[in-house]
PDB file of C-alpha atoms and ligand atoms in Angstrom:
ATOM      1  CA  UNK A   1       3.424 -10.265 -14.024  1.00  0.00           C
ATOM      2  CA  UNK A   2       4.248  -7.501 -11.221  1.00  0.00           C
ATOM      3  CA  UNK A   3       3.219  -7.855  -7.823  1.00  0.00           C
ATOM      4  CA  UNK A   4       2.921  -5.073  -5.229  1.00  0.00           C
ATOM      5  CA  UNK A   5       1.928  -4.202  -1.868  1.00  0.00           C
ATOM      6  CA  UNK A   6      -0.417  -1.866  -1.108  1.00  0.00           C
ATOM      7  CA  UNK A   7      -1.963  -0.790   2.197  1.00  0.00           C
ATOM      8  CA  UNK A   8      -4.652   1.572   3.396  1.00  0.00           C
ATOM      9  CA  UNK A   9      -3.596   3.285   6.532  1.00  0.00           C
ATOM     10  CA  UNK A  10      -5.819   3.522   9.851  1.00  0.00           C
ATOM     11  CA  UNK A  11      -6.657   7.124   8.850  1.00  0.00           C
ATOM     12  CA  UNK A  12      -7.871   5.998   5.276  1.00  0.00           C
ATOM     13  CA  UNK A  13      -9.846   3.065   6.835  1.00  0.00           C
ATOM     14  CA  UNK A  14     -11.766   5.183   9.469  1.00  0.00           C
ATOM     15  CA  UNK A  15     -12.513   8.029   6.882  1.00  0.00           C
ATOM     16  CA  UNK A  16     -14.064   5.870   4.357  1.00  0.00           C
ATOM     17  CA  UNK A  17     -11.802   5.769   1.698  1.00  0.00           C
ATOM     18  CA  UNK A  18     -11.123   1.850   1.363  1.00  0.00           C
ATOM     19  CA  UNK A  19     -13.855   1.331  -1.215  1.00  0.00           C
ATOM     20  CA  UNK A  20     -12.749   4.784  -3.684  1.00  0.00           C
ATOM     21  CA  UNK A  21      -9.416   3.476  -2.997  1.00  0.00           C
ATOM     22  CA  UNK A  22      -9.974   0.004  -4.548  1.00  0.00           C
ATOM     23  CA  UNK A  23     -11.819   1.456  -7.513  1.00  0.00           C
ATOM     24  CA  UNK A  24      -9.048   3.236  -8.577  1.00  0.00           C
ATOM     25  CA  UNK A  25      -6.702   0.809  -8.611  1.00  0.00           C
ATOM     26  CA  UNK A  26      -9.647  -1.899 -10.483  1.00  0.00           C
ATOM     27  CA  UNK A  27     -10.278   0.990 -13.245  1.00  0.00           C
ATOM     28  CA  UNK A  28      -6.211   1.261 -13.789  1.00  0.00           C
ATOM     29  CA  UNK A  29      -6.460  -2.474 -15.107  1.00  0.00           C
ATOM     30  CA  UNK A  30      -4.196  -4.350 -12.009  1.00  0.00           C
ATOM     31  CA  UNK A  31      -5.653  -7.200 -10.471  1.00  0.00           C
ATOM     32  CA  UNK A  32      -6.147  -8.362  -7.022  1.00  0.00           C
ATOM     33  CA  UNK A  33      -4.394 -11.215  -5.606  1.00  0.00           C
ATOM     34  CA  UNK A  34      -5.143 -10.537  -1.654  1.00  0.00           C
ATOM     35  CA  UNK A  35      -6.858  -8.013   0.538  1.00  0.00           C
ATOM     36  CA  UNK A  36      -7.244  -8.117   4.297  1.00  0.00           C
ATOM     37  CA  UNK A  37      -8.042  -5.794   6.982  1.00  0.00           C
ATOM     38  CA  UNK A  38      -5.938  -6.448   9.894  1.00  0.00           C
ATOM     39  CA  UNK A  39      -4.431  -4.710  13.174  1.00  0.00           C
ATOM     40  CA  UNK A  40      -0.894  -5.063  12.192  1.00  0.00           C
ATOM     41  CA  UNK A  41       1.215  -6.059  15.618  1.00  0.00           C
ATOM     42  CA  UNK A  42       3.827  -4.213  16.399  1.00  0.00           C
ATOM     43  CA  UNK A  43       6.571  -7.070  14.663  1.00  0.00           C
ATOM     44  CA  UNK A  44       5.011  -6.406  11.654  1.00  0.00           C
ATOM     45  CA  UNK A  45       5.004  -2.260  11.642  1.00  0.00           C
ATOM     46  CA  UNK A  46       8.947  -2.703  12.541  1.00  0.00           C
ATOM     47  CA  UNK A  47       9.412  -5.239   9.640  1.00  0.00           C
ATOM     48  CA  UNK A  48       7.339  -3.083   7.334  1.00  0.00           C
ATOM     49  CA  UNK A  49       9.626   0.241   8.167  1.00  0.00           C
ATOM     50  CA  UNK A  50      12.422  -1.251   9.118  1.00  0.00           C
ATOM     51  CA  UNK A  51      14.421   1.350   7.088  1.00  0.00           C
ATOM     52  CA  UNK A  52      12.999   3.865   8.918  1.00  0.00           C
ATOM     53  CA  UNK A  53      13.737   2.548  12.657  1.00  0.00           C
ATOM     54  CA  UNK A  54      16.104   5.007  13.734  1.00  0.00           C
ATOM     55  CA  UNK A  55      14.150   7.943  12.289  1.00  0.00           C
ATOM     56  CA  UNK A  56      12.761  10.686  14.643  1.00  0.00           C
ATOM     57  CA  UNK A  57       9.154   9.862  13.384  1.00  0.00           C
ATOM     58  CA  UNK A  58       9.189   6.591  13.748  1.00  0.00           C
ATOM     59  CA  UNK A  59       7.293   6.007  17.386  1.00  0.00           C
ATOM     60  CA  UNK A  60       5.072   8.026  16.045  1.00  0.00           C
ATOM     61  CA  UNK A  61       4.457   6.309  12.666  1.00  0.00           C
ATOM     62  CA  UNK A  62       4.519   3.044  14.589  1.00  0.00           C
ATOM     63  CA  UNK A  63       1.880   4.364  16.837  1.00  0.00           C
ATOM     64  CA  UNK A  64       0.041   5.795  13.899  1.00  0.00           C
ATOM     65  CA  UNK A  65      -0.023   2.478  11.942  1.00  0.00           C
ATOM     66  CA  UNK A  66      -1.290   0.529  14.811  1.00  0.00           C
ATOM     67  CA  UNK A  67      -3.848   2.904  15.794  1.00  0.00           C
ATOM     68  CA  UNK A  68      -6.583   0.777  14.138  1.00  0.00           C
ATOM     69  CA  UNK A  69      -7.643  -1.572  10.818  1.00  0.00           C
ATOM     70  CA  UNK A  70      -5.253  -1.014   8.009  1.00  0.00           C
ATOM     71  CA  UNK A  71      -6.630  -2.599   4.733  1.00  0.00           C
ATOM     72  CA  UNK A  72      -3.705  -5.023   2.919  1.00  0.00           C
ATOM     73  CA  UNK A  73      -3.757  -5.623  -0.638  1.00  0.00           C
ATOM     74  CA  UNK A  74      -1.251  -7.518  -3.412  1.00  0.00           C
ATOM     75  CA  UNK A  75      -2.310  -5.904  -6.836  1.00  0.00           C
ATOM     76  CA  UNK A  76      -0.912  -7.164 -10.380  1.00  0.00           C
ATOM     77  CA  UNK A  77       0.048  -6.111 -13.499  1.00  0.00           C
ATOM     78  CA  UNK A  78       2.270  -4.920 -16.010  1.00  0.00           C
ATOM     79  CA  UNK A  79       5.433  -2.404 -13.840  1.00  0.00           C
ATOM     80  CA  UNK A  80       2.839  -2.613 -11.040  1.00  0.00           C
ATOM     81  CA  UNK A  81       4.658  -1.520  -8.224  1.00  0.00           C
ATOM     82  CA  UNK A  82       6.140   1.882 -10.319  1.00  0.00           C
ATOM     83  CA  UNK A  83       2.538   2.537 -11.666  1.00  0.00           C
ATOM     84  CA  UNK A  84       0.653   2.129  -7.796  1.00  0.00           C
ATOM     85  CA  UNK A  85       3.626   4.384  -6.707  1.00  0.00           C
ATOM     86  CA  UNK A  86       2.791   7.324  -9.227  1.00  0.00           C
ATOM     87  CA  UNK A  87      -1.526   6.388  -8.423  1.00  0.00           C
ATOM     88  CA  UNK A  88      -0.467   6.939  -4.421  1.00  0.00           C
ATOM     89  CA  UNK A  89       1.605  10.108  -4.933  1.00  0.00           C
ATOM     90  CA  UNK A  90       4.553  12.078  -3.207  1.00  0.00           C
ATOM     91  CA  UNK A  91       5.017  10.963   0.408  1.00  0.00           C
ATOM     92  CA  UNK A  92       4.021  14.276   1.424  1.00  0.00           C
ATOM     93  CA  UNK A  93      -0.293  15.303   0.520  1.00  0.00           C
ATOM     94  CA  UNK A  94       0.663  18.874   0.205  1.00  0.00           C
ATOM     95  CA  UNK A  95       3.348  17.826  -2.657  1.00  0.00           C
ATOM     96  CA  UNK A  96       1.380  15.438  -4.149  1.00  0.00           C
ATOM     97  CA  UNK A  97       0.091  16.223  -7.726  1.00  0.00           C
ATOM     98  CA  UNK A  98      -3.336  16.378  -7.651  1.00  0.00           C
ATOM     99  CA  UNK A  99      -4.627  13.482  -9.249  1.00  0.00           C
ATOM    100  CA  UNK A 100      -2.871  10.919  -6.822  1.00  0.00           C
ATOM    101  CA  UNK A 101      -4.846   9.850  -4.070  1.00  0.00           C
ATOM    102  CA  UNK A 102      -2.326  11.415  -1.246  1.00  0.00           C
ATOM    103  CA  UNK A 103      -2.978  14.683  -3.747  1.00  0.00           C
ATOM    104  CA  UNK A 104      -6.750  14.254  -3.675  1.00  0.00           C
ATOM    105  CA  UNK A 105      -7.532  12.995   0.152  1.00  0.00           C
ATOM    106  CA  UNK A 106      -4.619  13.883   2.630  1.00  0.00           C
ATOM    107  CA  UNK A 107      -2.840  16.839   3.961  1.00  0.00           C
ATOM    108  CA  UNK A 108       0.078  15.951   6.237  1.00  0.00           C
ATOM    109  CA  UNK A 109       2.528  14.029   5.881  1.00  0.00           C
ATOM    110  CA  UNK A 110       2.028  12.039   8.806  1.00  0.00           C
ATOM    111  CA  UNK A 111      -1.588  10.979   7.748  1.00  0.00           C
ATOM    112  CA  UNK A 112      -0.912  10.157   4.128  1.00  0.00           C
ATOM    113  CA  UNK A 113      -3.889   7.394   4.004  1.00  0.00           C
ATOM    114  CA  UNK A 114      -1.524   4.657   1.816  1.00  0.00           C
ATOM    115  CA  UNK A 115       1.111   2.717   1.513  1.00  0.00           C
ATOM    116  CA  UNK A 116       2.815   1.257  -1.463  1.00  0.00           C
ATOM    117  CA  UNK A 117       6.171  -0.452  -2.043  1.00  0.00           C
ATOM    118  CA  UNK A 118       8.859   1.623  -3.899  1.00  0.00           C
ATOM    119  CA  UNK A 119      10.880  -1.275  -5.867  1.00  0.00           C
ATOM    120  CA  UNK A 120      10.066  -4.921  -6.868  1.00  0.00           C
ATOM    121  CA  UNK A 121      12.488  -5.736  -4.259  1.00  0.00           C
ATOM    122  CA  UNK A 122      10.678  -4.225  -1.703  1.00  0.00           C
ATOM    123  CA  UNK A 123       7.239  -5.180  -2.758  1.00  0.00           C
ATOM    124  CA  UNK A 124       8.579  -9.099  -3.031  1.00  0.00           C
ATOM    125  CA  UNK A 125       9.753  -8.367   0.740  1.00  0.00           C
ATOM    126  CA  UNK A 126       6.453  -6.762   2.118  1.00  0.00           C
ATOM    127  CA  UNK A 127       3.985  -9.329   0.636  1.00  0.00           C
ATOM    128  CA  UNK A 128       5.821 -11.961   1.923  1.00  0.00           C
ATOM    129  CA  UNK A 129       5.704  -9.907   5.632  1.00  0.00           C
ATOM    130  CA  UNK A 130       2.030  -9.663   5.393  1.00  0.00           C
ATOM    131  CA  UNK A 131       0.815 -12.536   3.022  1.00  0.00           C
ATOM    132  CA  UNK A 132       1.938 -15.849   3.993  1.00  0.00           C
ATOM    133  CA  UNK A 133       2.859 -18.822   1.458  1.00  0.00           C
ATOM    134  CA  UNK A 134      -0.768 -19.627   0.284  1.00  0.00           C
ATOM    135  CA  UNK A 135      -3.124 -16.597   1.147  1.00  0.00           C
ATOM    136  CA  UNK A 136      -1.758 -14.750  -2.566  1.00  0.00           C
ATOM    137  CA  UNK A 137      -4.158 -16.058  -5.521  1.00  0.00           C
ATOM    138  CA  UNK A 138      -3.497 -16.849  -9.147  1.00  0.00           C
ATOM    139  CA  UNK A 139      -6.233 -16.672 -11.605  1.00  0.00           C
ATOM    140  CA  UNK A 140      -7.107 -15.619 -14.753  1.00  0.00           C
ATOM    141  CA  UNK A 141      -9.455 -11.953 -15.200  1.00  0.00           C
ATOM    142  CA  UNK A 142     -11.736 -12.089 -18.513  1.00  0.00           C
ATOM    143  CA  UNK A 143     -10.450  -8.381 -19.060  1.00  0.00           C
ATOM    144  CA  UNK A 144      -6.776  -9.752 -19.884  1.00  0.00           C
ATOM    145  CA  UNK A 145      -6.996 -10.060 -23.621  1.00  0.00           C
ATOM    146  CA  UNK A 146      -8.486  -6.443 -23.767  1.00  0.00           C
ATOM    147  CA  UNK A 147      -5.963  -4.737 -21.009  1.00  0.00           C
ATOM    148  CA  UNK A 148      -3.014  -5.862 -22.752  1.00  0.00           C
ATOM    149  CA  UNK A 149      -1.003  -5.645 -25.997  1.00  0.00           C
TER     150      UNK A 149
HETATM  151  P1  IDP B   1       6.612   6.571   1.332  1.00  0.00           P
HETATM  152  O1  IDP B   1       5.464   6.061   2.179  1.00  0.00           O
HETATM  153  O2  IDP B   1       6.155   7.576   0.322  1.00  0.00           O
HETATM  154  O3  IDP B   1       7.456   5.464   0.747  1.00  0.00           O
HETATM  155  P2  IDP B   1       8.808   6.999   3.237  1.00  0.00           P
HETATM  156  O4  IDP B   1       9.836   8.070   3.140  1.00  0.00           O
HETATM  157  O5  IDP B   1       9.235   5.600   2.965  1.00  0.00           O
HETATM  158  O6  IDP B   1       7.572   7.426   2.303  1.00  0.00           O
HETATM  159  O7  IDP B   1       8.183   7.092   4.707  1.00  0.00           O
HETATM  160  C1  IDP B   1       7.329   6.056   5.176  1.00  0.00           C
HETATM  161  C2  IDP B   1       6.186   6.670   5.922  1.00  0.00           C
HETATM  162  O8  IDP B   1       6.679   7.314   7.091  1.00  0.00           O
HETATM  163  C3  IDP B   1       5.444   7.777   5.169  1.00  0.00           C
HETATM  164  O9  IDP B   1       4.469   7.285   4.262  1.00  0.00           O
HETATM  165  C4  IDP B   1       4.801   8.535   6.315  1.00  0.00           C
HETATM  166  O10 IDP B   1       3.656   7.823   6.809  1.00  0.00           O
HETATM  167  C5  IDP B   1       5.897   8.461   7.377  1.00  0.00           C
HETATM  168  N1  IDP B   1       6.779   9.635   7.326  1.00  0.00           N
HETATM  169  C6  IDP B   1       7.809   9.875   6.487  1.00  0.00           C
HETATM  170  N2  IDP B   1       8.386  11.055   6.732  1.00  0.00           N
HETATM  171  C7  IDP B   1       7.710  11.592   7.778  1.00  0.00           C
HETATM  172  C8  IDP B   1       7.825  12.819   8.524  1.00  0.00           C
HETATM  173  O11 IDP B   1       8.687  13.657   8.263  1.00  0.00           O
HETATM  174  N3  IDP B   1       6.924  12.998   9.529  1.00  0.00           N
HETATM  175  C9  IDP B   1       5.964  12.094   9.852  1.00  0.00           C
HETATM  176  N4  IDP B   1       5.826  10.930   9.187  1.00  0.00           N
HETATM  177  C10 IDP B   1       6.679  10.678   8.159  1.00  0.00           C
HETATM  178 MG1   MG B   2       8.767   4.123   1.616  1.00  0.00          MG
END
């Protein structure tokens, strides 16, 4: 099965939205394998973006992301990291179809509430920057028979 890596931003966390958040992606059918809520130090936002480094808004993403509790998570399932991707929405809220949760709860694009990885590559790379060996579970959901073909 698909792994990805999903994470509620500082803004998401402080407006309330971890709980809607995680309903959403428990109706879709994927299943959680980890959740935290950490501070992320500052190795870890620079890891996380490191694609973005030399991008003007990156000191203030970094400062963004580290303003407070973001809220990890590893969901599973069938093309996981394309369908959380589509759930999350366009990177900017004002483009995002409505629908999405950056389409239904954010406005700018530099308070877009989540995170989610954009290729199996990626999500393989972020879990194991946030998730050590270990922390990930593997076990067995009594909706599995019903979910899938
Ligand atoms: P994504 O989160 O949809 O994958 P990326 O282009 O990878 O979007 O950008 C990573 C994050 O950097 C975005 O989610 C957003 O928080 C921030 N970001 C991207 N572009 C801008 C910008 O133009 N201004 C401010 N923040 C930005
Ligand atoms: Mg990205």
């Amino acid at each position: 099965m698909d792994r990805t890596f999903v994470m509620i931003k500082p803004d998401g966390v402080q407006r309330g939205l971890v709980g809607e958040i995680v309903s959403r992606f428990e109706a879709k059918g994927l299943k959680l394998a980890g959740a935290k809520i950490e501070i992320l130090p500052e190795e870890r936002v620079i890891e996380q973006y490191r694609e973005h480094l030399e991008k003007p808004f990156f000191p203030g993403l970094k400062t963004y992301i580290m303003s407070g509790p973001c809220f990890l998570m590893a969901w599973e399932g069938k093309g996981a990291v394309a369908v959380a991707r589509r759930m999350i929405g366009a990177t900017n809220p004002a483009e995002a179809a409505p629908g999405s949760i950056r389409g239904d709860f954010a406005l700018d694009i530099g308070r877009n509430v989540i995170h989610g990885s954009d290729s199996p590559e990626s999500a393989a790379r972020e879990l194991g920057i946030h998730f050590p060996p270990g922390e990930l579970l593997e076990y067995s959901k009594i909706d599995e028979p019903v979910l899938y073909e």
